[in-house]
PDB file of C-alpha atoms in Angstrom:
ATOM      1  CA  UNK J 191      -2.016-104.262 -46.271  1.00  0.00           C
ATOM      2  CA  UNK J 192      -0.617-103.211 -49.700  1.00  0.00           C
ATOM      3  CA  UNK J 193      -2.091 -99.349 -49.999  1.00  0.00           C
ATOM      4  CA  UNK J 194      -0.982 -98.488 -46.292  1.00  0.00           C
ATOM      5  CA  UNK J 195       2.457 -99.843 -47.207  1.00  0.00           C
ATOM      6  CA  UNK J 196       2.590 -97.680 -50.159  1.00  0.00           C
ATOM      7  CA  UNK J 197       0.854 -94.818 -48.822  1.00  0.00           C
ATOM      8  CA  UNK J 198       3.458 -94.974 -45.536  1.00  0.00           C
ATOM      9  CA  UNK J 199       6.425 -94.899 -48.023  1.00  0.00           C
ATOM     10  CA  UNK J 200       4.505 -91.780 -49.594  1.00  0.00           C
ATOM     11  CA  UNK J 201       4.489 -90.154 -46.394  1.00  0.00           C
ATOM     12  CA  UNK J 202       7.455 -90.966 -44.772  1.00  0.00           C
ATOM     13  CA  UNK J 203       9.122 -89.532 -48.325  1.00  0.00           C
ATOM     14  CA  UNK J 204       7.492 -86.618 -48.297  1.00  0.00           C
ATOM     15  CA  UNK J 205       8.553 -85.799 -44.767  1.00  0.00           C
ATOM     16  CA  UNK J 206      12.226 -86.300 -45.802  1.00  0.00           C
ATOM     17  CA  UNK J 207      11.884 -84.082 -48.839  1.00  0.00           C
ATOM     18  CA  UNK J 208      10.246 -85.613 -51.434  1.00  0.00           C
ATOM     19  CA  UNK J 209      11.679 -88.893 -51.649  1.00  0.00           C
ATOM     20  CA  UNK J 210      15.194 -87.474 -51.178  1.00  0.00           C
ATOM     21  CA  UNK J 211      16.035 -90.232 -49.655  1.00  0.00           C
ATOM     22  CA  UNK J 212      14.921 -92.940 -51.858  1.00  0.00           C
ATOM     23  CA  UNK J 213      15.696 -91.642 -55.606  1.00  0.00           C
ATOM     24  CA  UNK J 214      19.007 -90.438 -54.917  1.00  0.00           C
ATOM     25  CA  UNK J 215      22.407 -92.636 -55.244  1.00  0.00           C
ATOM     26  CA  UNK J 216      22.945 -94.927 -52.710  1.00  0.00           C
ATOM     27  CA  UNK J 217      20.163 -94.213 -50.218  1.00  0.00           C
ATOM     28  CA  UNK J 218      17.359 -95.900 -52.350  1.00  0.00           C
ATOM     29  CA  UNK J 219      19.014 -98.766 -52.371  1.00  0.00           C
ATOM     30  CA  UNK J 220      18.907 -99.806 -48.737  1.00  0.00           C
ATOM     31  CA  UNK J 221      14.843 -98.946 -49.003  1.00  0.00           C
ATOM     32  CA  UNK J 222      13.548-101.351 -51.038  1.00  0.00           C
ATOM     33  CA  UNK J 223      15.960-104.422 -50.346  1.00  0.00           C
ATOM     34  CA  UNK J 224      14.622-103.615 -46.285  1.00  0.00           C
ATOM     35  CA  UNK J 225      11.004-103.247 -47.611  1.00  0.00           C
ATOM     36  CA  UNK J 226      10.637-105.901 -50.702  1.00  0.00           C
ATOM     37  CA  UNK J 227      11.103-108.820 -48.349  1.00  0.00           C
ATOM     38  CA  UNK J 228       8.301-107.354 -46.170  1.00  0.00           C
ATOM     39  CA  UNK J 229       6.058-106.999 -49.005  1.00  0.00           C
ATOM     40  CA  UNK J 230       6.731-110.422 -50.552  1.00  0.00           C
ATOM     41  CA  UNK J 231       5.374-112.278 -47.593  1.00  0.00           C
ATOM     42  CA  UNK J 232       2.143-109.931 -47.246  1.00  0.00           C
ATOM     43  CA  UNK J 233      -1.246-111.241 -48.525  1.00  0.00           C
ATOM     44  CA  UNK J 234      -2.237-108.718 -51.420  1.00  0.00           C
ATOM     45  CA  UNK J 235      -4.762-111.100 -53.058  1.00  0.00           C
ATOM     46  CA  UNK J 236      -2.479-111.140 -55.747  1.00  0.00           C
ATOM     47  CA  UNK J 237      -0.486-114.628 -57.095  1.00  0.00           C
ATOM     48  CA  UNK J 238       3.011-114.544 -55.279  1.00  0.00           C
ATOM     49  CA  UNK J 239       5.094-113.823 -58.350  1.00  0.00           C
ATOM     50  CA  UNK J 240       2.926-110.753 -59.330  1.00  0.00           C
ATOM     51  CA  UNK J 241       3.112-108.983 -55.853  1.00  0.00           C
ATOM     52  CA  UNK J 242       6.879-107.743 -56.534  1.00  0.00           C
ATOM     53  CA  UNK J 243       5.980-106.845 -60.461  1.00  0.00           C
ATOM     54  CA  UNK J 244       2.993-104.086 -59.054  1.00  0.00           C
ATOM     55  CA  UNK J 245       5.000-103.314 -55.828  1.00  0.00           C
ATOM     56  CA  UNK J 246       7.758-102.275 -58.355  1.00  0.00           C
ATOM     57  CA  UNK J 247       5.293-100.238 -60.473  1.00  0.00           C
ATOM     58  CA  UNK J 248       3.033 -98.901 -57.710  1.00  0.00           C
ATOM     59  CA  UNK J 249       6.508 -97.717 -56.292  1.00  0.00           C
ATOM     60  CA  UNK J 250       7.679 -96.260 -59.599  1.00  0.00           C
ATOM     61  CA  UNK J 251       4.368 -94.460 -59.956  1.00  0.00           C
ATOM     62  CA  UNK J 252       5.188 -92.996 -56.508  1.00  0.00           C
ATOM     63  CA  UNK J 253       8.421 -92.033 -57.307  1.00  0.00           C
ATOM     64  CA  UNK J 254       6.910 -89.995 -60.861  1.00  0.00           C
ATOM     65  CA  UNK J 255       4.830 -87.927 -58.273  1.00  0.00           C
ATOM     66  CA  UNK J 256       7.662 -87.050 -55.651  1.00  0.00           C
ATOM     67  CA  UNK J 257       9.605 -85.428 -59.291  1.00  0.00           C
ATOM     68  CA  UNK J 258       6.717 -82.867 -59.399  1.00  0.00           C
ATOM     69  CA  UNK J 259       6.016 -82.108 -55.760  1.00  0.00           C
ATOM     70  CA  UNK J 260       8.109 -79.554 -53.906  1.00  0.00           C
ATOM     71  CA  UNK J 261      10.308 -79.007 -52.069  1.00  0.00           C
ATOM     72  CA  UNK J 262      12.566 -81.236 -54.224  1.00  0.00           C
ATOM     73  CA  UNK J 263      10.537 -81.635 -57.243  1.00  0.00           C
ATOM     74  CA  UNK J 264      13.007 -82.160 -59.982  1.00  0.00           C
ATOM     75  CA  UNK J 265      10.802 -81.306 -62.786  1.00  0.00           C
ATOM     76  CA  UNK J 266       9.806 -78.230 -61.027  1.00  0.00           C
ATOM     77  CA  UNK J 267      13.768 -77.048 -60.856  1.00  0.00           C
ATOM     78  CA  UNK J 268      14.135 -78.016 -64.762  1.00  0.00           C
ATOM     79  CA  UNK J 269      11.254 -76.012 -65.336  1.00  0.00           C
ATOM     80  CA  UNK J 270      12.410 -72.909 -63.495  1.00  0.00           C
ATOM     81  CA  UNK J 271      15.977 -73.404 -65.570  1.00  0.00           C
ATOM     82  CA  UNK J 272      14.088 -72.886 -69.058  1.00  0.00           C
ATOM     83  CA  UNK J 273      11.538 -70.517 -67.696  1.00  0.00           C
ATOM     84  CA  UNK J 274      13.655 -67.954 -65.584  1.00  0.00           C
ATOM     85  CA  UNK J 275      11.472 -65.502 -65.495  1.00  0.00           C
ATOM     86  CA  UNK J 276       8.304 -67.333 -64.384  1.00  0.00           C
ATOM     87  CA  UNK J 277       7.769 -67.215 -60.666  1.00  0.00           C
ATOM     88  CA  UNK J 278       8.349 -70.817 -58.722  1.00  0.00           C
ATOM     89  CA  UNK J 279       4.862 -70.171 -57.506  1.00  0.00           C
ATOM     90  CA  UNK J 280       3.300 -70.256 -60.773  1.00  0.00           C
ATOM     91  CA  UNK J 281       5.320 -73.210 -61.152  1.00  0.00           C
ATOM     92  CA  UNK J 282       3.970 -74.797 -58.536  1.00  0.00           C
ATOM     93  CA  UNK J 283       0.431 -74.204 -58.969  1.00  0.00           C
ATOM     94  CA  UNK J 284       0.802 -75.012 -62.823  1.00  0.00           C
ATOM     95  CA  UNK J 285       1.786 -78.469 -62.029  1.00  0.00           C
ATOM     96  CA  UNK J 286      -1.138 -78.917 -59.300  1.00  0.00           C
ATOM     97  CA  UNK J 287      -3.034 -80.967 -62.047  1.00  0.00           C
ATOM     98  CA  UNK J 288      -0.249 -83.356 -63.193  1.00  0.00           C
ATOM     99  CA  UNK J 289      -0.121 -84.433 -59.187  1.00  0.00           C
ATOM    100  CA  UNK J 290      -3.659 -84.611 -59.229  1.00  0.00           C
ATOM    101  CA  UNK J 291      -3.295 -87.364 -61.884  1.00  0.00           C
ATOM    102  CA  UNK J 292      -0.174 -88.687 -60.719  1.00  0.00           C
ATOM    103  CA  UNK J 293      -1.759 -89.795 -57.588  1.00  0.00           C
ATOM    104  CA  UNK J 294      -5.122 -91.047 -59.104  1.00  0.00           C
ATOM    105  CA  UNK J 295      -2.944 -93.272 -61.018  1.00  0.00           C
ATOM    106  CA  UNK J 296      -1.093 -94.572 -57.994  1.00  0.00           C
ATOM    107  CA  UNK J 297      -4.569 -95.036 -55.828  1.00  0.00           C
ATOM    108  CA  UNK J 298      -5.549 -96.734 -59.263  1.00  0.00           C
ATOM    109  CA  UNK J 299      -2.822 -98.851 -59.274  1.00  0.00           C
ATOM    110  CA  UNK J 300      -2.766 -99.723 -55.459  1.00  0.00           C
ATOM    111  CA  UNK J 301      -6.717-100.402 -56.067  1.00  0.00           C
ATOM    112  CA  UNK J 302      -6.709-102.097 -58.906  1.00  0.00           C
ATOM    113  CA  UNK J 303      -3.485-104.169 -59.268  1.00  0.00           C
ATOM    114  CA  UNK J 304      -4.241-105.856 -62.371  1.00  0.00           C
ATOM    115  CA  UNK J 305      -3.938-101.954 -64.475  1.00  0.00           C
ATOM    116  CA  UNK J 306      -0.377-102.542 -63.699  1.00  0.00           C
ATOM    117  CA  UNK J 307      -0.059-106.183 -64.159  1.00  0.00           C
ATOM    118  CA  UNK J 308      -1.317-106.656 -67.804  1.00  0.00           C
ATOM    119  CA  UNK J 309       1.089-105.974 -69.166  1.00  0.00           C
ATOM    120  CA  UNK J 310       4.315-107.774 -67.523  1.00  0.00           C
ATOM    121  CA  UNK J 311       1.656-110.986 -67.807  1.00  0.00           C
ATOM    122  CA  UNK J 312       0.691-110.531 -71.349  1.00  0.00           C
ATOM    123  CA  UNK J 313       4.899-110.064 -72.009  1.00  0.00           C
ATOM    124  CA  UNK J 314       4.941-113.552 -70.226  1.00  0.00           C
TER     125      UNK J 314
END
């Protein structure tokens, strides 16, 4: 259950613009107080009070990637503002590997929950 959750969120952002609609004002925060409960009382294999803690960070991770992929990549406007003269497409392509990483990290965390739980357990 917990990757297709994640990976639906990824989706459904992308198709609104890059998670437009989550990481800006007000909209983000009727997401995830309709979605946490849902993922609470799923079965992740995970102890109860740890499936919010990488739900939180497996959406965080997600949100790092929509900031780099267009067509409302953040970093990719901040980038054209100190870089004028480089074309957006070079842009674009030039950040192709940080996405690359950005979502092996995510399938990493989704995977393998405990990469983003050792942490907020060891604080503990």
């Amino acid at each position: 259950h917990g990757p297709g959750i994640v990976n639906f969120m990824y989706v459904r952002g992308q198709e609104r613009g890059g998670w437009k609609w989550v990481c800006r004002g007000a909209p983000w925060r009727r997401v995830v107080p309709i979605v946490a409960p849902v993922v609470a009382l799923l079965d992740f294999g995970l102890p109860s009070e740890q499936v919010m803690i990488w739900f939180a960070i497996a959406l965080a991770v997600n949100l790092q990637t929509s900031f780099l992929t267009p067509p409302f990549g953040y970093a990719l406007f901040y980038l054209r503002g100190i870089a004028p003269d480089l074309p957006i497409s070079v842009i674009y392509r030039g950040v192709i590997p940080f996405v690359l990483i950005q979502l092996t990290a995510l399938l990493l965390v989704i995977v393998f929950p405990v990469l983003a739980l050792w942490l907020p357990m060891a604080a503990r």
